[in-house]
Amino acid sequence: TAAAAAACQGSCSATHCTCNGVRYDLSAIRGAHTSYLEAFAGHWYYLQLADGGLPAKGLHNSPWREFWMASGNVAGQAVRRHMREPLNTLSLGKIDTVEWAVEESSAGRQTLRLSFSGGSTSFKTSPRQTVVWITCDPAATGPVTHMTVSEDPRVTYNFRFSHASACPGGKTAPQKKKKKSHSNPEPTLNRYKRV
């Protein structure tokens, strides 16, 4: 169970923020094949923190998929695309509404919590919103290959993954020291002088 979150003060973007005197940079977070992350949980979900979030008119840089935002939606950091109706794509939040917080889990692993609001409305009442949970993992320095998505409570979408950028100071995996190669040396001949 996570402890109470400490809100971050000052001006923050979707990729940069200073929390408790520590500067975080999430701009290195990318998906396995593209700049955005994707996951399937009943529908397709897409997330992008860097480069101003996902574009309003759709993605064309995917070799196998593209989607278009429904009329009236704005660029955001996350969207949901209907599994069978690609044109039914919903904004899950505006990228300029981001709020940061830092949590410490019971296991001592720090988690950044980024909240976004102002997504498309649900049932003409509640705007959708997104919470991105990024857990510190010093070894996870490459593309994000595993992300989970859940909706809880209703119209709040939770994206969860791990990355080194969420570690204090944006720590990366320590470089492994190269082991010295111990090749089998040729046998040494002991020579003795004849007396």
CSV table of N, CA and C in Angstrom, one decimal, residues 22-191:
chain,number,residue,atom,x,y,z
A,22,VAL,N,14.2,17.6,-6.2
A,22,VAL,CA,14.8,16.6,-7.2
A,22,VAL,C,14.1,16.9,-8.6
A,23,ARG,N,14.9,17.0,-9.6
A,23,ARG,CA,14.5,17.3,-10.9
A,23,ARG,C,14.2,15.9,-11.7
A,24,TYR,N,13.0,15.8,-12.3
A,24,TYR,CA,12.7,14.6,-13.0
A,24,TYR,C,12.5,14.9,-14.5
A,25,ASP,N,13.0,14.0,-15.3
A,25,ASP,CA,12.9,14.2,-16.8
A,25,ASP,C,12.4,12.9,-17.4
A,26,LEU,N,11.2,12.9,-17.9
A,26,LEU,CA,10.5,11.7,-18.4
A,26,LEU,C,10.6,11.7,-20.0
A,27,SER,N,11.3,12.6,-20.6
A,27,SER,CA,11.3,12.7,-22.0
A,27,SER,C,11.9,11.5,-22.7
A,28,ALA,N,12.6,10.6,-22.0
A,28,ALA,CA,13.2,9.4,-22.6
A,28,ALA,C,12.3,8.3,-22.7
A,29,ILE,N,11.1,8.4,-22.1
A,29,ILE,CA,10.1,7.3,-22.1
A,29,ILE,C,9.5,7.1,-23.5
A,30,ARG,N,9.7,6.0,-24.0
A,30,ARG,CA,9.2,5.7,-25.4
A,30,ARG,C,8.6,4.3,-25.4
A,31,GLY,N,7.8,4.0,-26.4
A,31,GLY,CA,7.2,2.6,-26.5
A,31,GLY,C,8.2,1.7,-27.2
A,32,ALA,N,7.8,0.5,-27.4
A,32,ALA,CA,8.7,-0.5,-27.9
A,32,ALA,C,9.0,-0.3,-29.4
A,33,HIS,N,8.0,0.2,-30.1
A,33,HIS,CA,8.2,0.4,-31.6
A,33,HIS,C,8.0,1.9,-32.0
A,34,THR,N,7.5,2.7,-31.2
A,34,THR,CA,7.1,4.1,-31.6
A,34,THR,C,7.4,5.0,-30.4
A,35,SER,N,7.1,6.3,-30.6
A,35,SER,CA,7.2,7.3,-29.5
A,35,SER,C,6.2,7.1,-28.5
A,36,TYR,N,5.0,6.5,-28.8
A,36,TYR,CA,4.0,6.4,-27.8
A,36,TYR,C,3.9,4.9,-27.2
A,37,LEU,N,3.3,4.8,-26.1
A,37,LEU,CA,3.1,3.5,-25.4
A,37,LEU,C,1.7,3.0,-25.8
A,38,GLU,N,1.5,1.7,-25.9
A,38,GLU,CA,0.2,1.2,-26.1
A,38,GLU,C,-0.1,-0.1,-25.3
A,39,ALA,N,-1.4,-0.3,-25.0
A,39,ALA,CA,-1.8,-1.5,-24.2
A,39,ALA,C,-3.2,-1.8,-24.6
A,40,PHE,N,-3.5,-3.1,-24.5
A,40,PHE,CA,-4.9,-3.5,-24.8
A,40,PHE,C,-5.6,-4.0,-23.5
A,41,ALA,N,-6.7,-3.5,-23.2
A,41,ALA,CA,-7.5,-3.9,-22.1
A,41,ALA,C,-9.0,-3.7,-22.4
A,42,GLY,N,-9.4,-4.6,-23.3
A,42,GLY,CA,-10.8,-4.5,-23.8
A,42,GLY,C,-10.9,-3.6,-25.0
A,43,HIS,N,-10.1,-2.5,-25.0
A,43,HIS,CA,-10.0,-1.5,-26.1
A,43,HIS,C,-8.5,-1.2,-26.2
A,44,TRP,N,-8.1,-0.5,-27.2
A,44,TRP,CA,-6.7,-0.1,-27.3
A,44,TRP,C,-6.5,1.2,-26.6
A,45,TYR,N,-5.4,1.4,-25.9
A,45,TYR,CA,-5.1,2.6,-25.1
A,45,TYR,C,-3.7,3.1,-25.6
A,46,TYR,N,-3.5,4.4,-25.7
A,46,TYR,CA,-2.3,4.9,-26.2
A,46,TYR,C,-1.9,6.0,-25.2
A,47,LEU,N,-0.6,6.2,-25.0
A,47,LEU,CA,-0.1,7.2,-24.0
A,47,LEU,C,1.2,7.7,-24.6
A,48,GLN,N,1.3,9.0,-24.5
A,48,GLN,CA,2.6,9.7,-24.9
A,48,GLN,C,2.8,10.9,-24.0
A,49,LEU,N,3.9,11.0,-23.3
A,49,LEU,CA,4.2,12.1,-22.4
A,49,LEU,C,5.1,13.2,-23.1
A,50,ALA,N,6.0,12.7,-24.0
A,50,ALA,CA,6.9,13.7,-24.6
A,50,ALA,C,6.3,14.3,-25.9
A,51,ASP,N,7.0,15.3,-26.4
A,51,ASP,CA,6.6,15.9,-27.6
A,51,ASP,C,5.2,16.5,-27.7
A,52,GLY,N,4.7,17.0,-26.5
A,52,GLY,CA,3.4,17.6,-26.5
A,52,GLY,C,2.2,16.6,-26.5
A,53,GLY,N,2.5,15.4,-26.2
A,53,GLY,CA,1.4,14.4,-26.1
A,53,GLY,C,1.0,13.9,-27.5
A,54,LEU,N,-0.1,13.2,-27.5
A,54,LEU,CA,-0.6,12.6,-28.8
A,54,LEU,C,-1.3,13.7,-29.6
A,55,PRO,N,-1.1,13.6,-30.9
A,55,PRO,CA,-1.7,14.6,-31.8
A,55,PRO,C,-3.2,14.5,-31.9
A,56,ALA,N,-3.9,15.6,-32.2
A,56,ALA,CA,-5.4,15.6,-32.2
A,56,ALA,C,-5.9,14.9,-33.5
A,57,LYS,N,-5.1,14.9,-34.6
A,57,LYS,CA,-5.6,14.3,-35.8
A,57,LYS,C,-5.2,12.9,-36.1
A,58,GLY,N,-4.5,12.3,-35.2
A,58,GLY,CA,-4.1,10.9,-35.4
A,58,GLY,C,-2.6,10.6,-35.5
A,59,LEU,N,-2.3,9.3,-35.5
A,59,LEU,CA,-0.9,8.9,-35.5
A,59,LEU,C,-0.7,8.2,-36.9
A,60,HIS,N,0.4,8.6,-37.5
A,60,HIS,CA,0.8,8.0,-38.8
A,60,HIS,C,2.1,7.3,-38.7
A,61,ASN,N,2.8,7.4,-37.6
A,61,ASN,CA,4.1,6.8,-37.5
A,61,ASN,C,4.1,5.3,-37.1
A,62,SER,N,3.0,4.7,-37.0
A,62,SER,CA,2.9,3.3,-36.7
A,62,SER,C,2.8,2.5,-37.9
A,63,PRO,N,3.6,1.5,-38.1
A,63,PRO,CA,3.6,0.7,-39.4
A,63,PRO,C,2.4,-0.1,-39.5
A,64,TRP,N,1.6,-0.4,-38.4
A,64,TRP,CA,0.5,-1.3,-38.5
A,64,TRP,C,-0.8,-0.7,-38.0
A,65,ARG,N,-0.8,0.5,-37.5
A,65,ARG,CA,-2.0,1.1,-36.9
A,65,ARG,C,-2.0,2.6,-37.0
A,66,GLU,N,-3.2,3.2,-37.1
A,66,GLU,CA,-3.3,4.6,-36.9
A,66,GLU,C,-4.7,4.9,-36.4
A,67,PHE,N,-4.9,6.0,-35.7
A,67,PHE,CA,-6.3,6.3,-35.3
A,67,PHE,C,-6.5,7.8,-35.4
A,68,TRP,N,-7.8,8.1,-35.4
A,68,TRP,CA,-8.2,9.5,-35.5
A,68,TRP,C,-9.0,9.9,-34.4
A,69,MET,N,-8.8,11.1,-33.8
A,69,MET,CA,-9.6,11.6,-32.7
A,69,MET,C,-11.0,11.9,-33.2
A,70,ALA,N,-11.9,11.6,-32.3
A,70,ALA,CA,-13.3,12.0,-32.6
A,70,ALA,C,-13.5,13.5,-32.7
A,71,SER,N,-14.4,13.9,-33.4
A,71,SER,CA,-14.6,15.4,-33.6
A,71,SER,C,-14.8,16.1,-32.3
A,72,GLY,N,-14.1,17.2,-32.1
A,72,GLY,CA,-14.2,18.0,-30.9
A,72,GLY,C,-13.1,17.7,-29.8
A,73,ASN,N,-12.4,16.6,-30.0
A,73,ASN,CA,-11.4,16.2,-29.0
A,73,ASN,C,-10.1,17.1,-29.2
A,74,VAL,N,-9.4,17.2,-28.2
A,74,VAL,CA,-8.1,18.0,-28.3
A,74,VAL,C,-6.9,17.1,-28.1
A,75,ALA,N,-5.8,17.6,-28.4
A,75,ALA,CA,-4.6,16.8,-28.2
A,75,ALA,C,-4.4,16.5,-26.7
A,76,GLY,N,-4.0,15.3,-26.4
A,76,GLY,CA,-3.9,14.9,-25.0
A,76,GLY,C,-2.7,13.9,-24.8
A,77,GLN,N,-2.5,13.5,-23.6
A,77,GLN,CA,-1.4,12.6,-23.4
A,77,GLN,C,-1.9,11.1,-23.5
A,78,ALA,N,-3.2,10.9,-23.5
A,78,ALA,CA,-3.7,9.5,-23.5
A,78,ALA,C,-5.0,9.5,-24.3
A,79,VAL,N,-5.3,8.4,-25.0
A,79,VAL,CA,-6.6,8.2,-25.7
A,79,VAL,C,-7.0,6.8,-25.6
A,80,ARG,N,-8.3,6.5,-25.8
A,80,ARG,CA,-8.8,5.2,-25.9
A,80,ARG,C,-9.4,5.0,-27.3
A,81,ARG,N,-9.1,3.9,-27.9
A,81,ARG,CA,-9.6,3.7,-29.2
A,81,ARG,C,-10.5,2.4,-29.1
A,82,HIS,N,-11.7,2.5,-29.6
A,82,HIS,CA,-12.6,1.4,-29.6
A,82,HIS,C,-12.1,0.2,-30.4
A,83,MET,N,-12.2,-1.0,-29.8
A,83,MET,CA,-11.5,-2.1,-30.5
A,83,MET,C,-12.0,-2.3,-31.9
A,84,ARG,N,-13.3,-2.2,-32.1
A,84,ARG,CA,-13.9,-2.5,-33.4
A,84,ARG,C,-14.3,-1.3,-34.2
A,85,GLU,N,-14.2,-0.1,-33.6
A,85,GLU,CA,-14.5,1.1,-34.3
A,85,GLU,C,-13.4,2.1,-34.2
A,86,PRO,N,-12.4,2.0,-35.0
A,86,PRO,CA,-11.2,2.9,-34.9
A,86,PRO,C,-11.5,4.4,-34.9
A,87,LEU,N,-12.6,4.8,-35.5
A,87,LEU,CA,-12.9,6.2,-35.5
A,87,LEU,C,-13.5,6.7,-34.1
A,88,ASN,N,-13.9,5.7,-33.3
A,88,ASN,CA,-14.5,6.0,-32.0
A,88,ASN,C,-13.3,6.1,-31.0
A,89,THR,N,-12.6,7.2,-31.1
A,89,THR,CA,-11.4,7.4,-30.2
A,89,THR,C,-11.6,8.5,-29.3
A,90,LEU,N,-11.4,8.3,-28.0
A,90,LEU,CA,-11.7,9.3,-27.0
A,90,LEU,C,-10.5,9.9,-26.3
A,91,SER,N,-10.5,11.2,-26.1
A,91,SER,CA,-9.4,11.8,-25.3
A,91,SER,C,-9.6,11.5,-23.9
A,92,LEU,N,-8.6,11.1,-23.2
A,92,LEU,CA,-8.6,10.8,-21.8
A,92,LEU,C,-8.0,11.9,-20.9
A,93,GLY,N,-7.7,13.1,-21.5
A,93,GLY,CA,-7.2,14.2,-20.7
A,93,GLY,C,-6.4,15.1,-21.5
A,94,LYS,N,-6.3,16.3,-21.0
A,94,LYS,CA,-5.5,17.4,-21.7
A,94,LYS,C,-4.1,17.4,-21.1
A,95,ILE,N,-3.1,17.5,-22.0
A,95,ILE,CA,-1.7,17.4,-21.5
A,95,ILE,C,-1.3,18.6,-20.6
A,96,ASP,N,-1.9,19.8,-20.8
A,96,ASP,CA,-1.5,20.9,-20.1
A,96,ASP,C,-2.2,21.0,-18.7
A,97,THR,N,-2.9,20.0,-18.3
A,97,THR,CA,-3.6,20.0,-17.0
A,97,THR,C,-2.8,19.1,-16.0
A,98,VAL,N,-1.6,18.7,-16.3
A,98,VAL,CA,-0.8,17.8,-15.5
A,98,VAL,C,-0.6,18.3,-14.1
A,99,GLU,N,-0.7,17.3,-13.1
A,99,GLU,CA,-0.3,17.6,-11.7
A,99,GLU,C,0.5,16.4,-11.3
A,100,TRP,N,1.7,16.7,-10.6
A,100,TRP,CA,2.6,15.7,-10.2
A,100,TRP,C,2.5,15.4,-8.7
A,101,ALA,N,2.9,14.2,-8.3
A,101,ALA,CA,3.0,13.8,-6.9
A,101,ALA,C,4.0,12.7,-6.8
A,102,VAL,N,4.6,12.5,-5.7
A,102,VAL,CA,5.6,11.4,-5.4
A,102,VAL,C,5.1,10.6,-4.3
A,103,GLU,N,5.1,9.3,-4.5
A,103,GLU,CA,4.7,8.3,-3.4
A,103,GLU,C,5.8,7.4,-3.1
A,104,GLU,N,5.8,6.9,-1.9
A,104,GLU,CA,6.7,5.8,-1.5
A,104,GLU,C,5.9,4.6,-1.2
A,105,SER,N,6.2,3.5,-1.8
A,105,SER,CA,5.4,2.3,-1.6
A,105,SER,C,5.9,1.6,-0.4
A,106,SER,N,5.2,0.6,0.1
A,106,SER,CA,5.6,-0.2,1.2
A,106,SER,C,6.9,-0.9,1.0
A,107,ALA,N,7.2,-1.2,-0.3
A,107,ALA,CA,8.4,-1.9,-0.6
A,107,ALA,C,9.6,-0.9,-0.7
A,108,GLY,N,9.3,0.4,-0.5
A,108,GLY,CA,10.4,1.4,-0.6
A,108,GLY,C,10.7,1.8,-2.0
A,109,ARG,N,9.9,1.4,-3.0
A,109,ARG,CA,10.1,1.8,-4.4
A,109,ARG,C,9.3,3.0,-4.7
A,110,GLN,N,9.9,4.1,-5.1
A,110,GLN,CA,9.2,5.3,-5.3
A,110,GLN,C,8.4,5.3,-6.6
A,111,THR,N,7.2,5.9,-6.6
A,111,THR,CA,6.3,6.0,-7.7
A,111,THR,C,5.9,7.4,-8.0
A,112,LEU,N,6.1,7.9,-9.2
A,112,LEU,CA,5.6,9.2,-9.6
A,112,LEU,C,4.1,9.0,-10.1
A,113,ARG,N,3.3,10.0,-9.7
A,113,ARG,CA,1.9,10.0,-10.1
A,113,ARG,C,1.6,11.2,-10.9
A,114,LEU,N,1.3,11.1,-12.1
A,114,LEU,CA,0.9,12.2,-13.0
A,114,LEU,C,-0.6,12.2,-13.3
A,115,SER,N,-1.3,13.2,-13.0
A,115,SER,CA,-2.8,13.2,-13.2
A,115,SER,C,-3.1,14.2,-14.3
A,116,PHE,N,-4.0,13.8,-15.2
A,116,PHE,CA,-4.4,14.7,-16.3
A,116,PHE,C,-6.0,14.7,-16.3
A,117,SER,N,-6.5,15.9,-16.5
A,117,SER,CA,-8.0,16.0,-16.5
A,117,SER,C,-8.4,16.6,-17.8
A,118,GLY,N,-9.8,16.9,-17.9
A,118,GLY,CA,-10.3,17.6,-19.1
A,118,GLY,C,-10.4,16.8,-20.3
A,119,GLY,N,-10.6,15.4,-20.2
A,119,GLY,CA,-10.8,14.6,-21.4
A,119,GLY,C,-12.2,14.7,-21.9
A,120,SER,N,-12.6,13.9,-22.9
A,120,SER,CA,-13.9,14.0,-23.4
A,120,SER,C,-14.9,13.5,-22.4
A,121,THR,N,-16.1,14.1,-22.5
A,121,THR,CA,-17.1,13.8,-21.4
A,121,THR,C,-17.7,12.4,-21.6
A,122,SER,N,-18.1,11.8,-20.5
A,122,SER,CA,-18.7,10.5,-20.5
A,122,SER,C,-20.2,10.7,-20.1
A,123,PHE,N,-21.1,10.2,-20.9
A,123,PHE,CA,-22.5,10.4,-20.6
A,123,PHE,C,-22.9,11.8,-20.4
A,124,LYS,N,-22.2,12.7,-21.1
A,124,LYS,CA,-22.5,14.2,-21.1
A,124,LYS,C,-22.4,14.8,-19.7
A,125,THR,N,-21.7,14.1,-18.8
A,125,THR,CA,-21.6,14.7,-17.5
A,125,THR,C,-20.1,14.8,-17.0
A,126,SER,N,-19.4,13.7,-16.9
A,126,SER,CA,-18.1,13.7,-16.3
A,126,SER,C,-17.0,13.6,-17.3
A,127,PRO,N,-16.1,14.6,-17.3
A,127,PRO,CA,-15.0,14.5,-18.3
A,127,PRO,C,-14.0,13.4,-17.9
A,128,ARG,N,-13.5,12.7,-18.8
A,128,ARG,CA,-12.6,11.6,-18.5
A,128,ARG,C,-11.2,12.2,-18.0
A,129,GLN,N,-10.5,11.4,-17.2
A,129,GLN,CA,-9.2,11.8,-16.7
A,129,GLN,C,-8.3,10.6,-16.6
A,130,THR,N,-7.0,10.9,-16.6
A,130,THR,CA,-6.0,9.8,-16.6
A,130,THR,C,-5.0,10.0,-15.4
A,131,VAL,N,-4.6,8.9,-14.8
A,131,VAL,CA,-3.6,8.9,-13.8
A,131,VAL,C,-2.5,8.0,-14.3
A,132,VAL,N,-1.3,8.5,-14.4
A,132,VAL,CA,-0.1,7.7,-14.9
A,132,VAL,C,0.7,7.4,-13.7
A,133,TRP,N,0.9,6.2,-13.4
A,133,TRP,CA,1.8,5.7,-12.3
A,133,TRP,C,3.0,5.1,-12.9
A,134,ILE,N,4.2,5.8,-12.5
A,134,ILE,CA,5.5,5.3,-13.0
A,134,ILE,C,6.3,4.9,-11.8
A,135,THR,N,6.6,3.7,-11.7
A,135,THR,CA,7.4,3.2,-10.5
A,135,THR,C,8.9,3.2,-10.9
A,136,CYS,N,9.7,3.6,-9.9
A,136,CYS,CA,11.2,3.6,-10.1
A,136,CYS,C,11.7,2.2,-10.3
A,137,ASP,N,12.4,2.0,-11.4
A,137,ASP,CA,13.2,0.7,-11.6
A,137,ASP,C,14.5,1.1,-12.3
A,138,PRO,N,15.6,1.2,-11.5
A,138,PRO,CA,16.8,1.7,-12.1
A,138,PRO,C,17.3,0.9,-13.3
A,139,ALA,N,16.9,-0.4,-13.4
A,139,ALA,CA,17.3,-1.2,-14.6
A,139,ALA,C,16.5,-1.0,-15.8
A,140,ALA,N,15.3,-0.3,-15.7
A,140,ALA,CA,14.4,-0.1,-16.9
A,140,ALA,C,14.8,1.2,-17.6
A,141,THR,N,15.8,1.1,-18.4
A,141,THR,CA,16.3,2.3,-19.1
A,141,THR,C,15.8,2.4,-20.5
A,142,GLY,N,15.4,1.3,-21.1
A,142,GLY,CA,15.0,1.2,-22.5
A,142,GLY,C,13.6,1.5,-22.7
A,143,PRO,N,13.1,1.1,-23.9
A,143,PRO,CA,11.6,1.4,-24.2
A,143,PRO,C,10.7,0.6,-23.2
A,144,VAL,N,9.5,1.1,-23.0
A,144,VAL,CA,8.6,0.5,-22.1
A,144,VAL,C,7.9,-0.6,-22.9
A,145,THR,N,8.0,-1.8,-22.5
A,145,THR,CA,7.4,-3.0,-23.2
A,145,THR,C,6.2,-3.5,-22.5
A,146,HIS,N,6.0,-3.1,-21.3
A,146,HIS,CA,4.8,-3.6,-20.5
A,146,HIS,C,4.1,-2.5,-19.8
A,147,MET,N,2.8,-2.2,-20.1
A,147,MET,CA,2.1,-1.2,-19.4
A,147,MET,C,0.7,-1.8,-19.2
A,148,THR,N,0.1,-1.6,-18.0
A,148,THR,CA,-1.2,-2.0,-17.7
A,148,THR,C,-2.2,-0.8,-17.7
A,149,VAL,N,-3.4,-1.0,-18.0
A,149,VAL,CA,-4.4,0.0,-18.0
A,149,VAL,C,-5.7,-0.5,-17.3
A,150,SER,N,-6.3,0.3,-16.4
A,150,SER,CA,-7.5,-0.1,-15.8
A,150,SER,C,-8.4,1.2,-15.6
A,151,GLU,N,-9.7,1.0,-15.5
A,151,GLU,CA,-10.6,2.1,-15.3
A,151,GLU,C,-11.2,2.0,-13.9
A,152,ASP,N,-10.8,2.8,-13.0
A,152,ASP,CA,-11.2,2.8,-11.6
A,152,ASP,C,-10.9,4.1,-10.9
A,153,PRO,N,-11.8,4.8,-10.4
A,153,PRO,CA,-13.3,4.6,-10.6
A,153,PRO,C,-13.7,5.0,-12.0
A,154,ARG,N,-15.0,5.0,-12.3
A,154,ARG,CA,-15.4,5.2,-13.6
A,154,ARG,C,-14.9,6.5,-14.2
A,155,VAL,N,-14.5,6.5,-15.4
A,155,VAL,CA,-14.0,7.6,-16.2
A,155,VAL,C,-12.6,8.1,-15.7
A,156,THR,N,-12.0,7.4,-14.8
A,156,THR,CA,-10.6,7.6,-14.4
A,156,THR,C,-9.8,6.4,-14.9
A,157,TYR,N,-8.8,6.7,-15.8
A,157,TYR,CA,-8.0,5.6,-16.4
A,157,TYR,C,-6.6,5.6,-15.8
A,158,ASN,N,-6.2,4.4,-15.3
A,158,ASN,CA,-4.9,4.3,-14.7
A,158,ASN,C,-3.9,3.5,-15.6
A,159,PHE,N,-2.9,4.2,-15.9
A,159,PHE,CA,-1.8,3.6,-16.7
A,159,PHE,C,-0.6,3.4,-15.8
A,160,ARG,N,-0.1,2.1,-15.8
A,160,ARG,CA,1.0,1.8,-14.9
A,160,ARG,C,2.1,1.1,-15.6
A,161,PHE,N,3.3,1.6,-15.3
A,161,PHE,CA,4.5,0.9,-15.8
A,161,PHE,C,5.7,1.4,-15.0
A,162,SER,N,6.9,0.8,-15.2
A,162,SER,CA,8.1,1.1,-14.5
A,162,SER,C,9.2,1.7,-15.4
A,163,HIS,N,10.0,2.6,-14.9
A,163,HIS,CA,11.1,3.2,-15.7
A,163,HIS,C,12.1,3.8,-14.8
A,164,ALA,N,13.3,3.9,-15.2
A,164,ALA,CA,14.4,4.5,-14.4
A,164,ALA,C,14.2,6.0,-14.3
A,165,SER,N,13.5,6.6,-15.2
A,165,SER,CA,13.2,8.1,-15.1
A,165,SER,C,12.5,8.5,-13.9
A,166,ALA,N,11.8,7.5,-13.3
A,166,ALA,CA,11.0,7.8,-12.1
A,166,ALA,C,11.8,7.7,-10.8
A,167,CYS,N,13.1,7.3,-10.9
A,167,CYS,CA,13.9,7.2,-9.7
A,167,CYS,C,14.4,8.6,-9.3
A,168,PRO,N,14.7,8.8,-8.1
A,168,PRO,CA,15.2,10.1,-7.6
A,168,PRO,C,16.5,10.5,-8.5
A,169,GLY,N,16.4,11.7,-9.1
A,169,GLY,CA,17.5,12.1,-9.9
A,169,GLY,C,17.5,11.4,-11.3
A,170,GLY,N,16.5,10.7,-11.6
A,170,GLY,CA,16.5,10.0,-12.9
A,170,GLY,C,17.6,9.0,-13.0
A,171,LYS,N,17.8,8.2,-12.0
A,171,LYS,CA,18.9,7.2,-12.0
A,171,LYS,C,18.7,6.2,-13.1
A,172,THR,N,19.8,5.8,-13.6
A,172,THR,CA,19.8,4.8,-14.6
A,172,THR,C,20.5,3.5,-14.1
A,173,ALA,N,20.4,2.5,-14.8
A,173,ALA,CA,21.0,1.2,-14.4
A,173,ALA,C,22.5,1.4,-14.3
A,174,PRO,N,23.0,0.9,-13.2
A,174,PRO,CA,24.5,0.9,-13.0
A,174,PRO,C,25.2,0.1,-14.1
A,175,GLN,N,26.3,0.7,-14.6
A,175,GLN,CA,27.0,-0.1,-15.7
A,175,GLN,C,27.7,-1.2,-15.0
A,176,LYS,N,27.6,-2.4,-15.7
A,176,LYS,CA,28.3,-3.6,-15.2
A,176,LYS,C,29.8,-3.5,-15.5
A,177,LYS,N,30.6,-3.8,-14.5
A,177,LYS,CA,32.0,-3.8,-14.8
A,177,LYS,C,32.4,-5.0,-15.6
A,178,LYS,N,33.2,-4.7,-16.6
A,178,LYS,CA,33.6,-5.8,-17.5
A,178,LYS,C,34.6,-6.7,-16.8
A,179,LYS,N,34.3,-8.0,-16.8
A,179,LYS,CA,35.2,-8.9,-16.2
A,179,LYS,C,36.4,-9.1,-17.0
A,180,LYS,N,37.5,-9.2,-16.3
A,180,LYS,CA,38.8,-9.4,-17.1
A,180,LYS,C,38.8,-10.9,-17.6
A,181,SER,N,39.1,-11.0,-18.8
A,181,SER,CA,39.2,-12.3,-19.4
A,181,SER,C,40.4,-13.1,-18.9
A,182,HIS,N,40.1,-14.2,-18.4
A,182,HIS,CA,41.2,-15.1,-17.9
A,182,HIS,C,41.4,-16.2,-18.9
A,183,SER,N,42.1,-15.9,-20.0
A,183,SER,CA,42.3,-17.0,-20.9
A,183,SER,C,43.4,-17.9,-20.4
A,184,ASN,N,43.4,-19.1,-20.8
A,184,ASN,CA,44.3,-20.1,-20.2
A,184,ASN,C,45.7,-19.8,-20.8
A,185,PRO,N,46.6,-19.3,-19.9
A,185,PRO,CA,48.0,-19.0,-20.3
A,185,PRO,C,48.7,-20.3,-20.7
A,186,GLU,N,49.7,-20.1,-21.6
A,186,GLU,CA,50.5,-21.2,-21.9
A,186,GLU,C,51.3,-21.6,-20.7
A,187,PRO,N,51.5,-22.9,-20.5
A,187,PRO,CA,52.2,-23.4,-19.3
A,187,PRO,C,53.7,-22.8,-19.3
A,188,THR,N,54.1,-22.5,-18.1
A,188,THR,CA,55.4,-21.9,-17.9
A,188,THR,C,56.4,-23.0,-17.7
A,189,LEU,N,57.5,-23.0,-18.4
A,189,LEU,CA,58.5,-24.0,-18.2
A,189,LEU,C,59.5,-23.5,-17.2
A,190,ASN,N,59.7,-24.3,-16.2
A,190,ASN,CA,60.7,-23.9,-15.2
A,190,ASN,C,62.1,-24.5,-15.7
A,191,ARG,N,63.1,-23.6,-15.9
A,191,ARG,CA,64.3,-24.1,-16.4
A,191,ARG,C,65.4,-24.0,-15.3
